PDB file of C-alpha atoms in Angstrom:
ATOM      1  CA  UNK A   1     118.631  17.813 104.795  1.00  0.00           C
ATOM      2  CA  UNK A   2     122.183  16.631 105.525  1.00  0.00           C
ATOM      3  CA  UNK A   3     121.807  12.895 106.100  1.00  0.00           C
ATOM      4  CA  UNK A   4     125.197  12.830 107.837  1.00  0.00           C
ATOM      5  CA  UNK A   5     123.710  14.650 110.823  1.00  0.00           C
ATOM      6  CA  UNK A   6     123.104  12.461 113.824  1.00  0.00           C
ATOM      7  CA  UNK A   7     119.571  12.450 115.203  1.00  0.00           C
ATOM      8  CA  UNK A   8     120.854  13.972 118.435  1.00  0.00           C
ATOM      9  CA  UNK A   9     122.165  16.954 116.452  1.00  0.00           C
ATOM     10  CA  UNK A  10     118.699  17.873 115.183  1.00  0.00           C
ATOM     11  CA  UNK A  11     116.507  20.270 117.163  1.00  0.00           C
ATOM     12  CA  UNK A  12     113.676  18.625 119.038  1.00  0.00           C
ATOM     13  CA  UNK A  13     110.194  19.464 117.723  1.00  0.00           C
ATOM     14  CA  UNK A  14     108.381  21.922 119.967  1.00  0.00           C
ATOM     15  CA  UNK A  15     104.834  20.896 119.063  1.00  0.00           C
ATOM     16  CA  UNK A  16     102.203  19.872 121.568  1.00  0.00           C
ATOM     17  CA  UNK A  17     101.547  16.164 120.826  1.00  0.00           C
ATOM     18  CA  UNK A  18      97.850  15.265 120.910  1.00  0.00           C
ATOM     19  CA  UNK A  19      97.320  11.674 119.745  1.00  0.00           C
ATOM     20  CA  UNK A  20      94.101  10.404 118.204  1.00  0.00           C
ATOM     21  CA  UNK A  21      91.240  10.136 119.079  1.00  0.00           C
ATOM     22  CA  UNK A  22      89.840  13.616 119.674  1.00  0.00           C
ATOM     23  CA  UNK A  23      86.350  13.489 121.185  1.00  0.00           C
ATOM     24  CA  UNK A  24      83.492  15.985 121.632  1.00  0.00           C
ATOM     25  CA  UNK A  25      85.295  19.149 120.548  1.00  0.00           C
ATOM     26  CA  UNK A  26      83.102  22.263 120.642  1.00  0.00           C
ATOM     27  CA  UNK A  27      83.062  24.281 117.431  1.00  0.00           C
ATOM     28  CA  UNK A  28      81.205  26.587 115.083  1.00  0.00           C
ATOM     29  CA  UNK A  29      80.846  25.041 111.628  1.00  0.00           C
ATOM     30  CA  UNK A  30      79.958  26.493 108.214  1.00  0.00           C
ATOM     31  CA  UNK A  31      79.651  24.159 105.235  1.00  0.00           C
ATOM     32  CA  UNK A  32      78.302  23.641 101.748  1.00  0.00           C
ATOM     33  CA  UNK A  33      78.350  20.675  99.395  1.00  0.00           C
ATOM     34  CA  UNK A  34      77.617  19.916  95.757  1.00  0.00           C
ATOM     35  CA  UNK A  35      77.499  16.984  93.390  1.00  0.00           C
ATOM     36  CA  UNK A  36      80.893  16.405  91.741  1.00  0.00           C
ATOM     37  CA  UNK A  37      81.316  15.169  88.180  1.00  0.00           C
ATOM     38  CA  UNK A  38      84.246  12.772  87.872  1.00  0.00           C
ATOM     39  CA  UNK A  39      84.570  13.627  84.164  1.00  0.00           C
ATOM     40  CA  UNK A  40      85.417  17.234  85.045  1.00  0.00           C
ATOM     41  CA  UNK A  41      88.365  16.100  87.162  1.00  0.00           C
ATOM     42  CA  UNK A  42      89.707  17.961  90.162  1.00  0.00           C
ATOM     43  CA  UNK A  43      89.654  21.771  90.076  1.00  0.00           C
ATOM     44  CA  UNK A  44      92.934  23.673  90.109  1.00  0.00           C
ATOM     45  CA  UNK A  45      94.167  24.315  93.630  1.00  0.00           C
ATOM     46  CA  UNK A  46      92.948  20.997  95.029  1.00  0.00           C
ATOM     47  CA  UNK A  47      96.453  20.107  96.268  1.00  0.00           C
ATOM     48  CA  UNK A  48      99.130  22.003  98.137  1.00  0.00           C
ATOM     49  CA  UNK A  49     102.617  22.253  96.649  1.00  0.00           C
ATOM     50  CA  UNK A  50     104.036  19.513  98.870  1.00  0.00           C
ATOM     51  CA  UNK A  51     101.281  17.010  98.093  1.00  0.00           C
ATOM     52  CA  UNK A  52     101.031  17.958  94.399  1.00  0.00           C
ATOM     53  CA  UNK A  53     104.585  16.739  93.801  1.00  0.00           C
ATOM     54  CA  UNK A  54     104.150  13.467  95.730  1.00  0.00           C
ATOM     55  CA  UNK A  55     102.350  10.123  95.255  1.00  0.00           C
ATOM     56  CA  UNK A  56      99.513  11.563  97.377  1.00  0.00           C
ATOM     57  CA  UNK A  57      98.150  13.280  94.246  1.00  0.00           C
ATOM     58  CA  UNK A  58      99.124  10.557  91.745  1.00  0.00           C
ATOM     59  CA  UNK A  59      95.970   8.677  90.677  1.00  0.00           C
ATOM     60  CA  UNK A  60      97.993   5.605  89.740  1.00  0.00           C
ATOM     61  CA  UNK A  61      99.443   5.334  93.246  1.00  0.00           C
ATOM     62  CA  UNK A  62      96.761   6.844  95.472  1.00  0.00           C
ATOM     63  CA  UNK A  63      93.590   6.146  93.494  1.00  0.00           C
ATOM     64  CA  UNK A  64      91.567   7.864  90.795  1.00  0.00           C
ATOM     65  CA  UNK A  65      88.989  10.544  91.504  1.00  0.00           C
ATOM     66  CA  UNK A  66      85.456   9.157  91.100  1.00  0.00           C
ATOM     67  CA  UNK A  67      83.137  12.110  91.730  1.00  0.00           C
ATOM     68  CA  UNK A  68      80.480  11.857  94.429  1.00  0.00           C
ATOM     69  CA  UNK A  69      79.777  14.842  96.683  1.00  0.00           C
ATOM     70  CA  UNK A  70      82.237  17.714  97.165  1.00  0.00           C
ATOM     71  CA  UNK A  71      82.446  19.492 100.503  1.00  0.00           C
ATOM     72  CA  UNK A  72      83.858  22.814 101.660  1.00  0.00           C
ATOM     73  CA  UNK A  73      83.832  23.377 105.404  1.00  0.00           C
ATOM     74  CA  UNK A  74      85.005  26.192 107.667  1.00  0.00           C
ATOM     75  CA  UNK A  75      85.398  25.359 111.347  1.00  0.00           C
ATOM     76  CA  UNK A  76      86.148  27.568 114.332  1.00  0.00           C
ATOM     77  CA  UNK A  77      87.258  25.188 117.073  1.00  0.00           C
ATOM     78  CA  UNK A  78      86.393  26.747 120.419  1.00  0.00           C
ATOM     79  CA  UNK A  79      88.460  24.072 122.129  1.00  0.00           C
ATOM     80  CA  UNK A  80      90.573  21.069 121.165  1.00  0.00           C
ATOM     81  CA  UNK A  81      93.462  18.991 122.548  1.00  0.00           C
ATOM     82  CA  UNK A  82      95.790  21.614 121.001  1.00  0.00           C
ATOM     83  CA  UNK A  83      93.700  24.633 121.991  1.00  0.00           C
ATOM     84  CA  UNK A  84      91.324  26.797 119.918  1.00  0.00           C
ATOM     85  CA  UNK A  85      92.059  27.129 116.202  1.00  0.00           C
ATOM     86  CA  UNK A  86      90.396  27.751 112.836  1.00  0.00           C
ATOM     87  CA  UNK A  87      90.186  25.564 109.738  1.00  0.00           C
ATOM     88  CA  UNK A  88      89.019  25.464 106.123  1.00  0.00           C
ATOM     89  CA  UNK A  89      89.000  22.217 104.153  1.00  0.00           C
ATOM     90  CA  UNK A  90      88.234  20.922 100.671  1.00  0.00           C
ATOM     91  CA  UNK A  91      87.065  17.346 100.157  1.00  0.00           C
ATOM     92  CA  UNK A  92      86.424  16.987  96.402  1.00  0.00           C
ATOM     93  CA  UNK A  93      84.650  13.632  96.572  1.00  0.00           C
ATOM     94  CA  UNK A  94      85.267   9.910  96.236  1.00  0.00           C
ATOM     95  CA  UNK A  95      88.578   8.304  95.277  1.00  0.00           C
ATOM     96  CA  UNK A  96      89.434   4.714  94.495  1.00  0.00           C
ATOM     97  CA  UNK A  97      91.346   2.900  97.211  1.00  0.00           C
ATOM     98  CA  UNK A  98      94.065   1.104  95.204  1.00  0.00           C
ATOM     99  CA  UNK A  99      94.732  -1.271  98.083  1.00  0.00           C
ATOM    100  CA  UNK A 100      91.338  -2.909  97.509  1.00  0.00           C
ATOM    101  CA  UNK A 101      90.658  -2.551  93.791  1.00  0.00           C
ATOM    102  CA  UNK A 102      88.575  -0.154  91.723  1.00  0.00           C
ATOM    103  CA  UNK A 103      85.283  -1.069  93.389  1.00  0.00           C
ATOM    104  CA  UNK A 104      86.220   0.428  96.780  1.00  0.00           C
ATOM    105  CA  UNK A 105      85.739   4.210  96.857  1.00  0.00           C
ATOM    106  CA  UNK A 106      86.105   6.505  99.831  1.00  0.00           C
ATOM    107  CA  UNK A 107      86.078  10.226 100.537  1.00  0.00           C
ATOM    108  CA  UNK A 108      89.324  12.181 100.870  1.00  0.00           C
ATOM    109  CA  UNK A 109      90.475  15.612 102.059  1.00  0.00           C
ATOM    110  CA  UNK A 110      92.988  17.050  99.592  1.00  0.00           C
ATOM    111  CA  UNK A 111      93.424  20.670 100.761  1.00  0.00           C
ATOM    112  CA  UNK A 112      93.149  22.032 104.281  1.00  0.00           C
ATOM    113  CA  UNK A 113      94.417  25.071 106.175  1.00  0.00           C
ATOM    114  CA  UNK A 114      94.493  25.670 109.923  1.00  0.00           C
ATOM    115  CA  UNK A 115      95.593  28.556 112.128  1.00  0.00           C
ATOM    116  CA  UNK A 116      97.726  26.511 114.553  1.00  0.00           C
ATOM    117  CA  UNK A 117     101.091  24.834 113.967  1.00  0.00           C
ATOM    118  CA  UNK A 118     100.176  22.282 116.645  1.00  0.00           C
ATOM    119  CA  UNK A 119      97.096  21.401 114.594  1.00  0.00           C
ATOM    120  CA  UNK A 120      99.218  21.150 111.428  1.00  0.00           C
ATOM    121  CA  UNK A 121     101.564  18.687 113.106  1.00  0.00           C
ATOM    122  CA  UNK A 122      98.953  16.548 114.850  1.00  0.00           C
ATOM    123  CA  UNK A 123      96.553  16.415 111.904  1.00  0.00           C
ATOM    124  CA  UNK A 124      99.310  15.148 109.662  1.00  0.00           C
ATOM    125  CA  UNK A 125     100.771  12.776 112.253  1.00  0.00           C
ATOM    126  CA  UNK A 126      97.482  11.316 113.506  1.00  0.00           C
ATOM    127  CA  UNK A 127      95.390  11.032 110.343  1.00  0.00           C
ATOM    128  CA  UNK A 128      97.483  11.870 107.220  1.00  0.00           C
ATOM    129  CA  UNK A 129      95.402  15.030 106.823  1.00  0.00           C
ATOM    130  CA  UNK A 130      97.576  17.448 104.766  1.00  0.00           C
ATOM    131  CA  UNK A 131      97.181  20.508 106.969  1.00  0.00           C
ATOM    132  CA  UNK A 132      99.039  23.741 106.216  1.00  0.00           C
ATOM    133  CA  UNK A 133      99.230  26.983 108.184  1.00  0.00           C
ATOM    134  CA  UNK A 134      97.123  30.035 107.262  1.00  0.00           C
ATOM    135  CA  UNK A 135      95.786  33.257 108.768  1.00  0.00           C
ATOM    136  CA  UNK A 136      92.066  33.479 109.538  1.00  0.00           C
ATOM    137  CA  UNK A 137      90.003  36.579 110.210  1.00  0.00           C
ATOM    138  CA  UNK A 138      86.441  36.324 111.517  1.00  0.00           C
ATOM    139  CA  UNK A 139      84.741  39.724 111.332  1.00  0.00           C
ATOM    140  CA  UNK A 140      81.979  39.957 113.973  1.00  0.00           C
ATOM    141  CA  UNK A 141      78.396  40.595 112.944  1.00  0.00           C
ATOM    142  CA  UNK A 142      75.777  42.680 114.711  1.00  0.00           C
ATOM    143  CA  UNK A 143      73.557  39.612 114.496  1.00  0.00           C
ATOM    144  CA  UNK A 144      74.238  36.453 116.549  1.00  0.00           C
ATOM    145  CA  UNK A 145      72.899  34.189 113.783  1.00  0.00           C
ATOM    146  CA  UNK A 146      75.468  33.961 112.310  1.00  0.00           C
ATOM    147  CA  UNK A 147      77.994  35.688 114.594  1.00  0.00           C
ATOM    148  CA  UNK A 148      80.270  36.735 111.687  1.00  0.00           C
ATOM    149  CA  UNK A 149      79.631  38.911 108.667  1.00  0.00           C
ATOM    150  CA  UNK A 150      82.862  38.006 106.908  1.00  0.00           C
ATOM    151  CA  UNK A 151      85.524  35.290 107.007  1.00  0.00           C
ATOM    152  CA  UNK A 152      88.893  35.773 105.322  1.00  0.00           C
ATOM    153  CA  UNK A 153      91.753  33.298 104.886  1.00  0.00           C
ATOM    154  CA  UNK A 154      95.256  34.229 103.734  1.00  0.00           C
ATOM    155  CA  UNK A 155      98.817  32.967 103.732  1.00  0.00           C
ATOM    156  CA  UNK A 156     100.882  34.014 106.777  1.00  0.00           C
ATOM    157  CA  UNK A 157     103.339  35.976 104.614  1.00  0.00           C
ATOM    158  CA  UNK A 158     100.598  37.827 102.658  1.00  0.00           C
ATOM    159  CA  UNK A 159      97.800  38.549 105.154  1.00  0.00           C
ATOM    160  CA  UNK A 160      96.574  41.470 103.047  1.00  0.00           C
ATOM    161  CA  UNK A 161      95.829  39.152 100.095  1.00  0.00           C
ATOM    162  CA  UNK A 162      93.130  36.674 101.159  1.00  0.00           C
ATOM    163  CA  UNK A 163      92.465  33.742  98.845  1.00  0.00           C
ATOM    164  CA  UNK A 164      89.111  33.219 100.579  1.00  0.00           C
ATOM    165  CA  UNK A 165      86.868  36.181 101.407  1.00  0.00           C
ATOM    166  CA  UNK A 166      83.272  35.235 102.163  1.00  0.00           C
ATOM    167  CA  UNK A 167      80.376  37.454 103.227  1.00  0.00           C
ATOM    168  CA  UNK A 168      77.630  36.039 105.458  1.00  0.00           C
ATOM    169  CA  UNK A 169      74.091  37.364 105.703  1.00  0.00           C
ATOM    170  CA  UNK A 170      71.301  36.127 107.960  1.00  0.00           C
ATOM    171  CA  UNK A 171      68.048  34.802 106.538  1.00  0.00           C
ATOM    172  CA  UNK A 172      64.800  35.493 108.350  1.00  0.00           C
ATOM    173  CA  UNK A 173      63.497  32.490 110.299  1.00  0.00           C
ATOM    174  CA  UNK A 174      66.163  30.054 109.041  1.00  0.00           C
ATOM    175  CA  UNK A 175      69.478  31.442 110.325  1.00  0.00           C
ATOM    176  CA  UNK A 176      68.835  30.587 113.955  1.00  0.00           C
ATOM    177  CA  UNK A 177      70.322  27.092 114.507  1.00  0.00           C
ATOM    178  CA  UNK A 178      67.293  25.062 115.567  1.00  0.00           C
ATOM    179  CA  UNK A 179      67.347  21.983 113.326  1.00  0.00           C
ATOM    180  CA  UNK A 180      69.168  18.952 114.837  1.00  0.00           C
ATOM    181  CA  UNK A 181      71.786  17.498 112.506  1.00  0.00           C
ATOM    182  CA  UNK A 182      74.276  14.658 112.847  1.00  0.00           C
ATOM    183  CA  UNK A 183      76.511  12.671 110.531  1.00  0.00           C
ATOM    184  CA  UNK A 184      75.016   9.568 112.146  1.00  0.00           C
ATOM    185  CA  UNK A 185      71.731  10.386 110.357  1.00  0.00           C
ATOM    186  CA  UNK A 186      73.319  10.114 106.896  1.00  0.00           C
ATOM    187  CA  UNK A 187      72.789   6.694 105.246  1.00  0.00           C
ATOM    188  CA  UNK A 188      76.195   6.752 103.536  1.00  0.00           C
ATOM    189  CA  UNK A 189      79.683   5.507 104.340  1.00  0.00           C
ATOM    190  CA  UNK A 190      81.468   8.745 105.237  1.00  0.00           C
ATOM    191  CA  UNK A 191      84.765   7.092 106.120  1.00  0.00           C
ATOM    192  CA  UNK A 192      87.699   9.232 104.988  1.00  0.00           C
ATOM    193  CA  UNK A 193      90.626   7.246 103.600  1.00  0.00           C
ATOM    194  CA  UNK A 194      93.903   9.163 103.460  1.00  0.00           C
ATOM    195  CA  UNK A 195      96.976   8.011 101.513  1.00  0.00           C
ATOM    196  CA  UNK A 196     100.465   8.599 102.908  1.00  0.00           C
ATOM    197  CA  UNK A 197     101.477  12.259 102.884  1.00  0.00           C
ATOM    198  CA  UNK A 198     104.929  13.692 102.183  1.00  0.00           C
ATOM    199  CA  UNK A 199     106.917  15.598 104.767  1.00  0.00           C
ATOM    200  CA  UNK A 200     108.880  18.826 104.576  1.00  0.00           C
ATOM    201  CA  UNK A 201     112.621  18.872 105.224  1.00  0.00           C
ATOM    202  CA  UNK A 202     111.826  21.584 107.779  1.00  0.00           C
ATOM    203  CA  UNK A 203     108.970  19.741 109.474  1.00  0.00           C
ATOM    204  CA  UNK A 204     110.503  20.312 112.907  1.00  0.00           C
ATOM    205  CA  UNK A 205     109.859  24.035 112.421  1.00  0.00           C
ATOM    206  CA  UNK A 206     106.727  24.178 110.237  1.00  0.00           C
ATOM    207  CA  UNK A 207     104.918  21.039 111.421  1.00  0.00           C
ATOM    208  CA  UNK A 208     104.655  19.561 107.900  1.00  0.00           C
ATOM    209  CA  UNK A 209     105.500  16.055 109.032  1.00  0.00           C
ATOM    210  CA  UNK A 210     105.077  13.098 106.698  1.00  0.00           C
ATOM    211  CA  UNK A 211     103.453   9.720 107.239  1.00  0.00           C
ATOM    212  CA  UNK A 212     105.062   6.971 109.256  1.00  0.00           C
ATOM    213  CA  UNK A 213     106.236   4.096 107.031  1.00  0.00           C
ATOM    214  CA  UNK A 214     103.967   5.127 104.129  1.00  0.00           C
ATOM    215  CA  UNK A 215     100.951   4.149 106.220  1.00  0.00           C
ATOM    216  CA  UNK A 216      97.397   4.762 104.980  1.00  0.00           C
ATOM    217  CA  UNK A 217      94.790   6.048 107.441  1.00  0.00           C
ATOM    218  CA  UNK A 218      91.049   5.415 107.642  1.00  0.00           C
ATOM    219  CA  UNK A 219      89.429   8.271 109.529  1.00  0.00           C
ATOM    220  CA  UNK A 220      85.991   8.721 111.038  1.00  0.00           C
ATOM    221  CA  UNK A 221      84.680  12.250 111.662  1.00  0.00           C
ATOM    222  CA  UNK A 222      81.454  12.714 113.633  1.00  0.00           C
ATOM    223  CA  UNK A 223      79.604  16.043 113.744  1.00  0.00           C
ATOM    224  CA  UNK A 224      76.424  16.854 115.626  1.00  0.00           C
ATOM    225  CA  UNK A 225      74.579  19.983 116.675  1.00  0.00           C
ATOM    226  CA  UNK A 226      71.780  22.301 115.651  1.00  0.00           C
ATOM    227  CA  UNK A 227      71.894  23.874 112.206  1.00  0.00           C
ATOM    228  CA  UNK A 228      70.606  26.983 110.507  1.00  0.00           C
ATOM    229  CA  UNK A 229      71.119  28.445 107.038  1.00  0.00           C
ATOM    230  CA  UNK A 230      72.879  31.627 105.940  1.00  0.00           C
ATOM    231  CA  UNK A 231      73.369  33.389 102.625  1.00  0.00           C
ATOM    232  CA  UNK A 232      76.994  33.444 101.472  1.00  0.00           C
ATOM    233  CA  UNK A 233      78.697  35.566  98.817  1.00  0.00           C
ATOM    234  CA  UNK A 234      82.208  36.672  97.975  1.00  0.00           C
ATOM    235  CA  UNK A 235      85.245  34.765  96.751  1.00  0.00           C
ATOM    236  CA  UNK A 236      85.824  31.135  97.667  1.00  0.00           C
ATOM    237  CA  UNK A 237      89.314  30.263  96.457  1.00  0.00           C
ATOM    238  CA  UNK A 238      91.591  31.608  93.734  1.00  0.00           C
ATOM    239  CA  UNK A 239      92.352  28.434  91.778  1.00  0.00           C
ATOM    240  CA  UNK A 240      95.855  28.262  93.231  1.00  0.00           C
ATOM    241  CA  UNK A 241      95.906  28.390  97.019  1.00  0.00           C
ATOM    242  CA  UNK A 242      92.412  26.886  97.142  1.00  0.00           C
ATOM    243  CA  UNK A 243      89.986  25.711  94.434  1.00  0.00           C
ATOM    244  CA  UNK A 244      87.994  28.566  92.940  1.00  0.00           C
ATOM    245  CA  UNK A 245      84.430  27.504  93.663  1.00  0.00           C
ATOM    246  CA  UNK A 246      81.277  29.264  92.567  1.00  0.00           C
ATOM    247  CA  UNK A 247      79.403  28.244  95.683  1.00  0.00           C
ATOM    248  CA  UNK A 248      77.652  31.481  96.546  1.00  0.00           C
ATOM    249  CA  UNK A 249      74.189  30.892  97.925  1.00  0.00           C
ATOM    250  CA  UNK A 250      72.861  29.021 100.929  1.00  0.00           C
ATOM    251  CA  UNK A 251      75.240  27.411 103.422  1.00  0.00           C
ATOM    252  CA  UNK A 252      74.530  25.464 106.579  1.00  0.00           C
ATOM    253  CA  UNK A 253      76.001  26.546 109.877  1.00  0.00           C
ATOM    254  CA  UNK A 254      76.125  24.956 113.325  1.00  0.00           C
ATOM    255  CA  UNK A 255      76.656  26.810 116.567  1.00  0.00           C
ATOM    256  CA  UNK A 256      78.175  24.988 119.532  1.00  0.00           C
ATOM    257  CA  UNK A 257      78.537  21.785 117.518  1.00  0.00           C
ATOM    258  CA  UNK A 258      80.414  18.736 118.769  1.00  0.00           C
ATOM    259  CA  UNK A 259      83.079  17.117 116.589  1.00  0.00           C
ATOM    260  CA  UNK A 260      85.072  13.933 117.036  1.00  0.00           C
ATOM    261  CA  UNK A 261      87.929  12.657 114.875  1.00  0.00           C
ATOM    262  CA  UNK A 262      89.512   9.234 115.174  1.00  0.00           C
ATOM    263  CA  UNK A 263      91.145   6.470 113.209  1.00  0.00           C
ATOM    264  CA  UNK A 264      88.686   3.708 112.384  1.00  0.00           C
ATOM    265  CA  UNK A 265      88.887   1.055 115.072  1.00  0.00           C
ATOM    266  CA  UNK A 266      90.005   3.356 117.891  1.00  0.00           C
TER     267      UNK A 266
END
């Protein structure tokens, strides 16, 4: 970017600003988790290009990976402060928080795609969540539990080449979402601590805005609803655009869930 340009010469961003907090957003949620081994390190594809070349991914500056539980989650937001949109995220586990020494470890989202530029901008601006734009395709199922038989995610410029292509099959008696679930039931500190994220030179067009003043963010995400289980197969990631995970098997899903996202203390 030409630093000689005056601020008034730059085009104004056209995004819909939606400050934190976001409360009680209705959504459909699909997720799976597994125990992570810190010795194995992070799988390839855990960072986007922008974050991979920045301190965000540098263990000396943003904290070393420490294992814990890994999470992959797909969310179809039926409503939000920026309208309906879709999302897939990868949270590989716990990381040290270098601001407080090696003993403090918190969860972190390292790769996340959404279908809305407004969500890209606000997720990055509000919470340092490194959102990037992608195409999502939810193929309807003949069965309402779950309502989709396939979910595909691809880059906007290559929609015919999905890097995620998952097949969903119902399971007798367990696919209907009847079991109450809430993050408030989990006896663990699920606070998400996000280091500063880099910004794109073209953030006014693509929404890839960076952090204000290299500020860290501590984020609380609450999820509640009724859950069922589905059988999942297909390809989850390609090792480049998203980690290649062998997570075929049983996934949880929530219909008409409620999600809230806020900075700790709001």
